Tab-separated table of C-alpha atoms in Angstrom:
chain	number	residue	atom	x	y	z
Z	1306	MET	CA	-51.855	126.855	-118.087
Z	1307	VAL	CA	-48.659	126.576	-116.035
Z	1308	LYS	CA	-50.540	127.591	-112.931
Z	1309	LYS	CA	-53.164	124.935	-113.579
Z	1310	LYS	CA	-50.470	122.228	-113.966
Z	1311	LEU	CA	-48.805	123.273	-110.750
Z	1312	THR	CA	-52.139	123.156	-108.952
Z	1313	LYS	CA	-52.812	119.672	-110.343
Z	1314	LYS	CA	-49.357	118.429	-109.266
Z	1315	ALA	CA	-49.856	119.848	-105.791
Z	1316	THR	CA	-53.238	118.129	-105.548
Z	1317	ASN	CA	-51.715	114.795	-106.618
Z	1318	ARG	CA	-48.913	115.169	-104.097
Z	1319	ALA	CA	-51.374	115.947	-101.328
Z	1320	TYR	CA	-53.487	112.937	-102.356
Z	1321	ILE	CA	-50.453	110.630	-102.332
Z	1322	ALA	CA	-49.232	112.061	-99.034
Z	1323	ALA	CA	-52.649	111.469	-97.460
Z	1324	HIS	CA	-52.658	107.854	-98.637
Z	1325	LEU	CA	-49.110	107.306	-97.388
Z	1326	ALA	CA	-50.016	108.792	-94.016
Z	1327	ARG	CA	-53.067	106.537	-93.816
Z	1328	ALA	CA	-51.001	103.473	-94.765
Z	1329	SER	CA	-48.308	104.392	-92.247
Z	1330	LYS	CA	-50.935	104.788	-89.549
Z	1331	TYR	CA	-52.414	101.376	-90.411
Z	1332	VAL	CA	-48.989	99.678	-90.326
Z	1333	LYS	CA	-48.186	101.332	-87.029
Z	1334	LYS	CA	-51.493	100.180	-85.579
Z	1335	ARG	CA	-50.919	96.619	-86.767
Z	1336	ARG	CA	-47.412	96.572	-85.293
Z	1337	GLN	CA	-48.795	97.783	-81.993
Z	1338	LYS	CA	-51.400	94.986	-82.004
Z	1339	VAL	CA	-48.740	92.386	-82.815
Z	1340	ARG	CA	-46.523	93.750	-80.041
Z	1341	MET	CA	-49.386	93.591	-77.553
Z	1342	PHE	CA	-50.217	90.050	-78.692
Z	1343	MET	CA	-46.593	88.945	-78.261
Z	1344	ASN	CA	-46.518	90.463	-74.783
Z	1345	ARG	CA	-49.651	88.526	-73.820
Z	1346	ARG	CA	-48.445	85.226	-75.326
Z	1347	PRO	CA	-44.971	84.202	-74.130
Z	1348	HIS	CA	-44.711	81.219	-76.518
Z	1349	ARG	CA	-42.732	81.505	-79.767
Z	1350	SER	CA	-42.827	79.175	-82.733
Z	1351	PHE	CA	-39.979	76.631	-82.924
Z	1352	ARG	CA	-38.487	77.935	-79.679
Z	1353	LEU	CA	-38.517	76.281	-76.276
Z	1354	THR	CA	-40.369	78.492	-73.803
Z	1355	ARG	CA	-38.763	78.755	-70.397
Z	1356	ARG	CA	-41.005	77.843	-67.500
Z	1357	ARG	CA	-40.378	81.170	-65.794
Z	1358	ASP	CA	-41.859	82.935	-68.833
Z	1359	TYR	CA	-45.210	81.121	-68.874
Z	1360	GLN	CA	-45.730	79.992	-65.281
Z	1361	ARG	CA	-49.183	81.098	-64.147
Z	1362	VAL	CA	-51.126	80.195	-61.050
Z	1363	LEU	CA	-54.711	78.948	-61.069
Z	1364	VAL	CA	-56.276	78.815	-57.622
Z	1365	LEU	CA	-59.393	76.630	-57.806
Z	1366	PRO	CA	-60.958	74.066	-55.466
Z	1367	GLY	CA	-60.024	70.425	-55.993
Z	1368	TYR	CA	-61.796	68.309	-58.581
Z	1369	THR	CA	-64.294	66.780	-56.165
Z	1370	ALA	CA	-64.770	70.027	-54.242
Z	1371	PHE	CA	-65.452	71.990	-57.432
Z	1372	THR	CA	-67.916	69.326	-58.624
Z	1373	LEU	CA	-69.778	69.599	-55.315
Z	1374	TYR	CA	-69.698	73.402	-55.647
Z	1375	VAL	CA	-71.434	73.174	-59.038
Z	1376	TYR	CA	-74.003	70.807	-57.527
Z	1377	ARG	CA	-74.678	73.181	-54.621
Z	1378	ILE	CA	-75.192	76.137	-56.965
Z	1379	LEU	CA	-77.673	74.171	-59.073
Z	1380	HIS	CA	-79.389	72.842	-55.961
Z	1381	VAL	CA	-79.998	76.348	-54.633
Z	1382	TYR	CA	-81.832	77.281	-57.842
Z	1383	ARG	CA	-83.092	73.771	-58.535
Z	1384	ARG	CA	-86.661	74.752	-59.343
Z	1385	THR	CA	-85.748	76.792	-62.403
Z	1386	PHE	CA	-83.197	74.286	-63.662
Z	1387	ILE	CA	-85.538	71.319	-63.160
Z	1388	TYR	CA	-88.088	73.043	-65.395
Z	1389	LEU	CA	-85.353	73.644	-67.973
Z	1390	ILE	CA	-84.273	69.985	-67.826
Z	1391	LEU	CA	-87.844	68.748	-68.263
Z	1392	LEU	CA	-88.399	71.120	-71.181
Z	1393	TYR	CA	-85.247	69.934	-72.944
Z	1394	ALA	CA	-86.047	66.279	-72.218
Z	1395	ALA	CA	-89.497	66.700	-73.755
Z	1396	ALA	CA	-87.916	68.295	-76.819
Z	1397	LEU	CA	-85.483	65.374	-77.133
Z	1398	VAL	CA	-88.346	62.873	-77.018
Z	1399	LEU	CA	-90.545	64.774	-79.461
Z	1400	LEU	CA	-87.731	65.402	-81.949
Z	1401	GLY	CA	-86.414	61.846	-81.803
Z	1402	GLY	CA	-83.164	62.765	-80.101
Z	1403	VAL	CA	-83.029	59.624	-77.938
Z	1404	THR	CA	-82.343	56.026	-78.872
Z	1405	GLY	CA	-85.293	53.668	-79.257
Z	1406	GLN	CA	-86.338	51.039	-76.740
Z	1407	ASP	CA	-85.092	48.175	-78.937
Z	1408	THR	CA	-81.482	49.270	-78.492
Z	1409	TYR	CA	-81.820	49.303	-74.704
Z	1410	ASP	CA	-83.435	45.859	-74.768
Z	1411	THR	CA	-80.372	44.636	-76.659
Z	1412	ILE	CA	-78.120	46.298	-74.064
Z	1413	GLY	CA	-80.048	44.557	-71.297
Z	1414	GLY	CA	-79.518	41.186	-72.928
Z	1415	LEU	CA	-75.835	41.888	-73.381
Z	1416	LEU	CA	-75.502	43.007	-69.756
Z	1417	LYS	CA	-77.099	39.759	-68.636
Z	1418	GLU	CA	-74.778	37.716	-70.827
Z	1419	SER	CA	-71.757	39.811	-69.895
Z	1420	SER	CA	-72.177	38.998	-66.194
Z	1421	GLU	CA	-71.836	35.292	-66.988
Z	1422	ASP	CA	-69.063	35.975	-69.490
Z	1423	LEU	CA	-67.151	38.077	-66.966
Z	1424	PHE	CA	-67.258	35.419	-64.255
Z	1425	SER	CA	-66.056	32.807	-66.767
Z	1426	GLY	CA	-63.031	34.947	-67.589
Z	1427	GLY	CA	-64.205	36.382	-70.921
Z	1428	LEU	CA	-64.636	40.045	-71.842
Z	1429	GLY	CA	-66.319	39.814	-75.244
Z	1430	LYS	CA	-69.895	40.503	-74.156
Z	1431	VAL	CA	-68.717	43.060	-71.611
Z	1432	LYS	CA	-67.025	45.085	-74.341
Z	1433	GLU	CA	-70.026	44.727	-76.643
Z	1434	ALA	CA	-72.432	45.913	-73.954
Z	1435	GLY	CA	-70.155	48.845	-73.111
Z	1436	LEU	CA	-69.879	49.952	-76.724
Z	1437	LEU	CA	-73.616	49.704	-77.231
Z	1438	LEU	CA	-74.225	51.655	-74.038
Z	1439	VAL	CA	-71.887	54.418	-75.219
Z	1440	SER	CA	-73.570	54.512	-78.632
Z	1441	SER	CA	-76.959	54.882	-76.948
Z	1442	PHE	CA	-76.068	58.249	-75.389
Z	1443	ILE	CA	-77.375	59.995	-78.473
Z	1444	ALA	CA	-79.571	58.927	-81.325
Z	1445	ASN	CA	-77.958	57.709	-84.534
Z	1446	PRO	CA	-77.545	60.763	-86.825
Z	1447	ASP	CA	-78.284	58.579	-89.860
Z	1448	VAL	CA	-81.793	57.885	-88.499
Z	1449	LEU	CA	-82.576	61.578	-87.978
Z	1450	SER	CA	-83.682	63.782	-90.832
Z	1451	THR	CA	-81.925	67.036	-91.642
Z	1452	ASP	CA	-84.753	69.042	-90.078
Z	1453	GLN	CA	-84.545	67.007	-86.865
Z	1454	GLN	CA	-80.800	67.538	-86.628
Z	1455	ILE	CA	-81.218	71.301	-87.111
Z	1456	TYR	CA	-83.956	71.516	-84.476
Z	1457	LEU	CA	-81.957	69.425	-81.998
Z	1458	GLY	CA	-78.885	71.593	-82.580
Z	1459	LEU	CA	-80.888	74.774	-82.002
Z	1460	MET	CA	-82.419	73.313	-78.837
Z	1461	LEU	CA	-78.960	72.382	-77.558
Z	1462	LEU	CA	-77.694	75.926	-78.161
Z	1463	LEU	CA	-80.803	77.409	-76.533
Z	1464	VAL	CA	-80.375	75.251	-73.422
Z	1465	TRP	CA	-76.672	76.156	-73.240
Z	1466	LEU	CA	-77.381	79.879	-73.566
Z	1467	SER	CA	-80.303	79.747	-71.135
Z	1468	THR	CA	-78.226	77.934	-68.510
Z	1469	VAL	CA	-75.379	80.445	-68.745
Z	1470	TRP	CA	-77.755	83.422	-68.737
Z	1471	LEU	CA	-79.716	82.152	-65.738
Z	1472	LEU	CA	-76.565	81.387	-63.747
Z	1473	ARG	CA	-75.150	84.830	-64.464
Z	1474	GLU	CA	-78.369	86.452	-63.275
Z	1475	PHE	CA	-78.613	84.276	-60.169
Z	1476	LEU	CA	-75.019	84.928	-59.136
Z	1477	ILE	CA	-75.452	88.719	-59.270
Z	1478	GLY	CA	-78.445	88.494	-56.924
Z	1479	ARG	CA	-81.379	88.601	-59.323
Z	1480	ARG	CA	-84.306	86.159	-59.398
Z	1481	PRO	CA	-85.217	85.517	-63.052
Z	1482	ARG	CA	-87.775	82.955	-64.166
Z	1483	LEU	CA	-87.220	80.265	-66.759
Z	1484	ARG	CA	-89.155	82.214	-69.378
Z	1485	ASP	CA	-86.798	85.173	-68.850
Z	1486	GLY	CA	-83.862	82.929	-69.682
Z	1487	LEU	CA	-85.564	81.474	-72.758
Z	1488	TYR	CA	-86.593	84.890	-74.085
Z	1489	ASN	CA	-83.451	86.886	-73.292
Z	1490	SER	CA	-80.594	84.404	-73.658
Z	1491	ALA	CA	-80.820	83.896	-77.431
Z	1492	ALA	CA	-79.336	87.309	-78.314
Z	1493	PRO	CA	-75.783	85.921	-78.884
Z	1494	LEU	CA	-77.107	82.928	-80.885
Z	1495	VAL	CA	-75.277	83.895	-84.082
Z	1496	SER	CA	-72.005	84.502	-82.238
Z	1497	THR	CA	-72.349	81.163	-80.450
Z	1498	VAL	CA	-72.999	79.368	-83.742
Z	1499	LEU	CA	-69.859	80.923	-85.239
Z	1500	VAL	CA	-67.727	79.876	-82.253
Z	1501	GLY	CA	-69.295	76.412	-82.499
Z	1502	GLY	CA	-68.255	76.348	-86.163
Z	1503	VAL	CA	-64.683	77.080	-85.103
Z	1504	ILE	CA	-64.848	74.148	-82.674
Z	1505	VAL	CA	-66.132	71.878	-85.451
Z	1506	VAL	CA	-63.197	72.893	-87.639
Z	1507	GLN	CA	-60.796	72.241	-84.770
Z	1508	LEU	CA	-62.283	68.760	-84.312
Z	1509	LEU	CA	-61.784	67.834	-87.963
Z	1510	PRO	CA	-58.469	66.003	-87.289
Z	1511	ILE	CA	-60.330	63.542	-85.046
Z	1512	GLY	CA	-62.880	63.005	-87.808
Z	1513	LEU	CA	-60.113	62.344	-90.308
Z	1514	ILE	CA	-58.540	59.833	-87.926
Z	1515	ALA	CA	-61.915	58.076	-87.630
Z	1516	LEU	CA	-62.205	57.891	-91.432
Z	1517	ALA	CA	-58.659	56.571	-91.664
Z	1518	TYR	CA	-59.462	53.954	-89.028
Z	1519	GLY	CA	-62.429	52.702	-91.037
Z	1520	ALA	CA	-60.429	52.562	-94.268
Z	1521	LEU	CA	-57.419	50.833	-92.698
Z	1522	THR	CA	-59.604	48.349	-90.850
Z	1523	SER	CA	-61.408	47.340	-94.046
Z	1524	ALA	CA	-58.029	46.957	-95.763
Z	1525	GLY	CA	-56.728	44.760	-92.937
Z	1526	VAL	CA	-53.751	46.998	-92.200
Z	1527	LEU	CA	-54.576	47.333	-88.490
Z	1528	SER	CA	-54.681	43.577	-87.990
Z	1529	GLU	CA	-50.881	43.522	-87.789
Z	1530	GLY	CA	-49.228	44.482	-84.539
Z	1531	PHE	CA	-46.725	47.040	-85.832
Z	1532	GLY	CA	-49.209	48.847	-88.092
Z	1533	SER	CA	-51.799	48.935	-85.331
Z	1534	MET	CA	-49.244	50.343	-82.881
Z	1535	LEU	CA	-48.222	53.133	-85.269
Z	1536	PHE	CA	-51.834	54.046	-85.980
Z	1537	TRP	CA	-52.834	54.252	-82.324
Z	1538	ILE	CA	-49.764	56.321	-81.468
Z	1539	LEU	CA	-50.714	58.751	-84.224
Z	1540	ALA	CA	-54.399	58.736	-83.233
Z	1541	THR	CA	-53.555	59.387	-79.577
Z	1542	SER	CA	-51.235	62.260	-80.491
Z	1543	VAL	CA	-53.831	63.849	-82.779
Z	1544	GLY	CA	-56.568	63.451	-80.157
Z	1545	VAL	CA	-54.493	65.021	-77.390
Z	1546	LEU	CA	-53.391	67.951	-79.559
Z	1547	THR	CA	-56.949	68.551	-80.770
Z	1548	LEU	CA	-58.324	68.622	-77.236
Z	1549	TYR	CA	-55.453	70.905	-76.237
Z	1550	TRP	CA	-56.478	73.210	-79.079
Z	1551	VAL	CA	-60.225	73.143	-78.348
Z	1552	THR	CA	-59.854	74.101	-74.662
Z	1553	SER	CA	-59.871	77.855	-75.244
Z	1554	SER	CA	-62.756	77.612	-77.741
Z	1555	LEU	CA	-64.978	75.967	-75.116
Z	1556	LEU	CA	-64.362	78.935	-72.839
Z	1557	ALA	CA	-65.154	81.217	-75.786
Z	1558	LEU	CA	-68.657	79.683	-75.860
Z	1559	VAL	CA	-69.197	81.280	-72.446
Z	1560	ILE	CA	-67.411	84.542	-73.206
Z	1561	THR	CA	-69.453	85.114	-76.353
Z	1562	THR	CA	-72.626	85.300	-74.228
Z	1563	LEU	CA	-71.434	88.586	-72.708
Z	1564	PRO	CA	-73.359	91.653	-73.977
Z	1565	GLY	CA	-71.744	93.247	-77.022
Z	1566	MET	CA	-69.188	90.441	-77.451
Z	1567	TYR	CA	-68.080	89.375	-80.937
Z	1568	PRO	CA	-66.910	85.848	-81.819
Z	1569	LEU	CA	-63.321	86.699	-82.788
Z	1570	ARG	CA	-62.885	88.852	-79.711
Z	1571	ALA	CA	-64.287	86.045	-77.540
Z	1572	LEU	CA	-61.775	83.614	-79.039
Z	1573	LYS	CA	-58.947	86.079	-78.397
Z	1574	ILE	CA	-59.964	86.642	-74.776
Z	1575	ALA	CA	-60.308	82.902	-74.207
Z	1576	GLY	CA	-56.843	82.352	-75.657
Z	1577	ASP	CA	-55.411	84.946	-73.267
Z	1578	LEU	CA	-57.136	83.304	-70.292
Z	1579	VAL	CA	-55.662	79.847	-70.900
Z	1580	VAL	CA	-52.066	80.960	-71.499
Z	1581	GLY	CA	-49.781	79.154	-69.078
Z	1582	ARG	CA	-52.527	76.947	-67.632
Z	1583	ARG	CA	-54.199	75.303	-70.619
Z	1584	LEU	CA	-53.509	71.760	-69.456
Z	1585	ARG	CA	-54.960	72.384	-66.002
Z	1586	ILE	CA	-58.122	73.813	-67.577
Z	1587	LEU	CA	-58.285	70.881	-70.005
Z	1588	TYR	CA	-58.036	68.409	-67.109
Z	1589	ARG	CA	-60.948	70.183	-65.422
Z	1590	MET	CA	-63.096	69.942	-68.555
Z	1591	LEU	CA	-62.253	66.277	-69.029
Z	1592	TRP	CA	-63.139	65.681	-65.388
Z	1593	GLY	CA	-66.570	67.199	-66.060
Z	1594	LEU	CA	-67.076	64.807	-68.982
Z	1595	LEU	CA	-65.984	61.902	-66.775
Z	1596	VAL	CA	-68.611	62.878	-64.202
Z	1597	ILE	CA	-71.256	62.850	-66.942
Z	1598	VAL	CA	-70.181	59.391	-68.125
Z	1599	ALA	CA	-70.351	58.154	-64.535
Z	1600	LEU	CA	-73.839	59.672	-64.187
Z	1601	TRP	CA	-75.031	57.853	-67.311
Z	1602	CYS	CA	-73.646	54.533	-66.108
Z	1603	ILE	CA	-74.971	54.908	-62.556
Z	1604	VAL	CA	-78.473	55.846	-63.705
Z	1605	LEU	CA	-78.898	54.071	-67.024
Z	1606	ILE	CA	-77.563	50.560	-66.250
Z	1607	PRO	CA	-79.830	50.015	-63.195
Z	1608	LEU	CA	-82.721	51.541	-65.160
Z	1609	ILE	CA	-82.186	49.036	-67.989
Z	1610	LEU	CA	-82.106	46.132	-65.531
Z	1611	ILE	CA	-85.234	47.388	-63.717
Z	1612	ASP	CA	-86.985	47.749	-67.074
Z	1613	MET	CA	-86.088	44.132	-67.926
Z	1614	LEU	CA	-87.442	42.875	-64.600
Z	1615	LEU	CA	-90.694	44.838	-64.902
Z	1616	LYS	CA	-91.358	43.673	-68.444
Z	1617	HIS	CA	-90.530	40.108	-67.501
Z	1618	ALA	CA	-93.019	40.243	-64.629
Z	1619	TRP	CA	-95.751	42.167	-66.455
Z	1620	SER	CA	-95.999	41.628	-70.177
Z	1621	GLN	CA	-98.392	44.600	-70.412
Z	1622	LEU	CA	-95.403	46.918	-69.974
Z	1623	GLU	CA	-93.707	45.788	-73.198
Z	1624	SER	CA	-94.691	48.961	-75.030
Z	1625	LEU	CA	-93.643	51.317	-72.212
Z	1626	PRO	CA	-90.510	53.274	-73.323
Z	1627	LEU	CA	-89.190	53.619	-69.789
Z	1628	VAL	CA	-85.483	53.640	-70.632
Z	1629	PRO	CA	-85.664	56.171	-73.521
Z	1630	LEU	CA	-87.604	58.554	-71.284
Z	1631	GLY	CA	-85.015	58.126	-68.532
Z	1632	ALA	CA	-82.203	58.613	-71.047
Z	1633	ALA	CA	-83.827	61.848	-72.250
Z	1634	VAL	CA	-83.961	63.207	-68.694
Z	1635	VAL	CA	-80.377	62.141	-67.985
Z	1636	GLY	CA	-79.207	63.662	-71.274
Z	1637	ALA	CA	-80.927	66.960	-70.510
Z	1638	THR	CA	-79.493	66.936	-66.979
Z	1639	SER	CA	-76.015	66.291	-68.368
Z	1640	THR	CA	-76.299	69.230	-70.772
Z	1641	VAL	CA	-77.442	71.674	-68.087
Z	1642	TRP	CA	-74.865	70.411	-65.598
Z	1643	TYR	CA	-71.923	70.636	-68.005
Z	1644	ALA	CA	-72.935	74.124	-69.177
Z	1645	SER	CA	-73.033	75.178	-65.516
Z	1646	TYR	CA	-69.695	73.457	-64.884
Z	1647	VAL	CA	-67.940	75.270	-67.739
Z	1648	TYR	CA	-69.480	78.620	-66.784
Z	1649	LEU	CA	-68.464	78.355	-63.130
Z	1650	LEU	CA	-65.007	77.197	-64.210
Z	1651	TYR	CA	-64.767	80.299	-66.406
Z	1652	ARG	CA	-65.729	82.518	-63.470
Z	1653	GLY	CA	-63.045	80.887	-61.335
Z	1654	ILE	CA	-60.449	81.522	-64.049
Z	1655	VAL	CA	-61.511	85.158	-64.437
Z	1656	ASP	CA	-61.397	85.744	-60.675
Z	1657	ASP	CA	-57.800	84.474	-60.693
Z	1658	ASP	CA	-56.693	86.224	-63.878
Z	1659	THR	CA	-53.010	86.545	-63.054
Z	1660	LYS	CA	-50.607	87.370	-65.861
Z	1661	PRO	CA	-47.847	84.990	-66.973
Z	1662	ALA	CA	-44.690	85.415	-64.910
């Protein structure tokens, strides 16, 4: 009996010792990960980081030069990307992802009135036409059904993944076809959706500011100068901080397309890449969006005016949705171009992956 008790005590001690050793190993591993993370990230909460601790170079071409570089890359492989743009544009038209012709007719009337209003010193119609033009970039989500929104979202992800996959293959010397990109690029779809969910969560502060703007406007609080000033200071601060936060997640959308990459690891790698140069990367991404806005204005405004002239001269063309078709092509081109822009920006950052000083 005594021998059995001693054996049982020894077994319990060995069991406890094994668990303690396992727990100690886990704690040691976690401390090592935290130490490595702190070595990679020089910033500390509630402490001013010295410039010498986070200074990091980023050698890239200038804004205009890099934009032309993206254009040259797409121009070299233009045949494949033109097919991709036409495919996505057709999907936008079929799924109702573009604004109807009536909205563009209204924009045309406002543009005509705004020219007279502008020369007379007023800006009311000019602002109204600009806001309506911005709202016409995408279809109103309230008009689309849930199924349409899901299909459009999946098509957007597929075009993003196909563009990145095709560019990666082209830049390593291969010659894939469009069908290769469509068939092979969707492997990291789940990981991309999860990273996209993180971006949506990060953009929630902007959504809350928009809701607050609607509520305060209906209550008449923003009609006063001081209240309006405070609100716009807060809204600007929230918008800047949110964009500052989202910068690394946009790069993670590219990193997650790498074979065998997981979403959390992609977010961690993207965070390491932007340390010490986040603002410079953010400026580059905003520049890409500015180029897209300029493209929409340069193409869409003359197209609306041409459509007005044609329909005024030939009444038989009233039912021709010329502007929505053009908007679908421009929207598809913008998506492919910006995906290429972000991917090539990521490659430039990786090629110059210097550590913080």
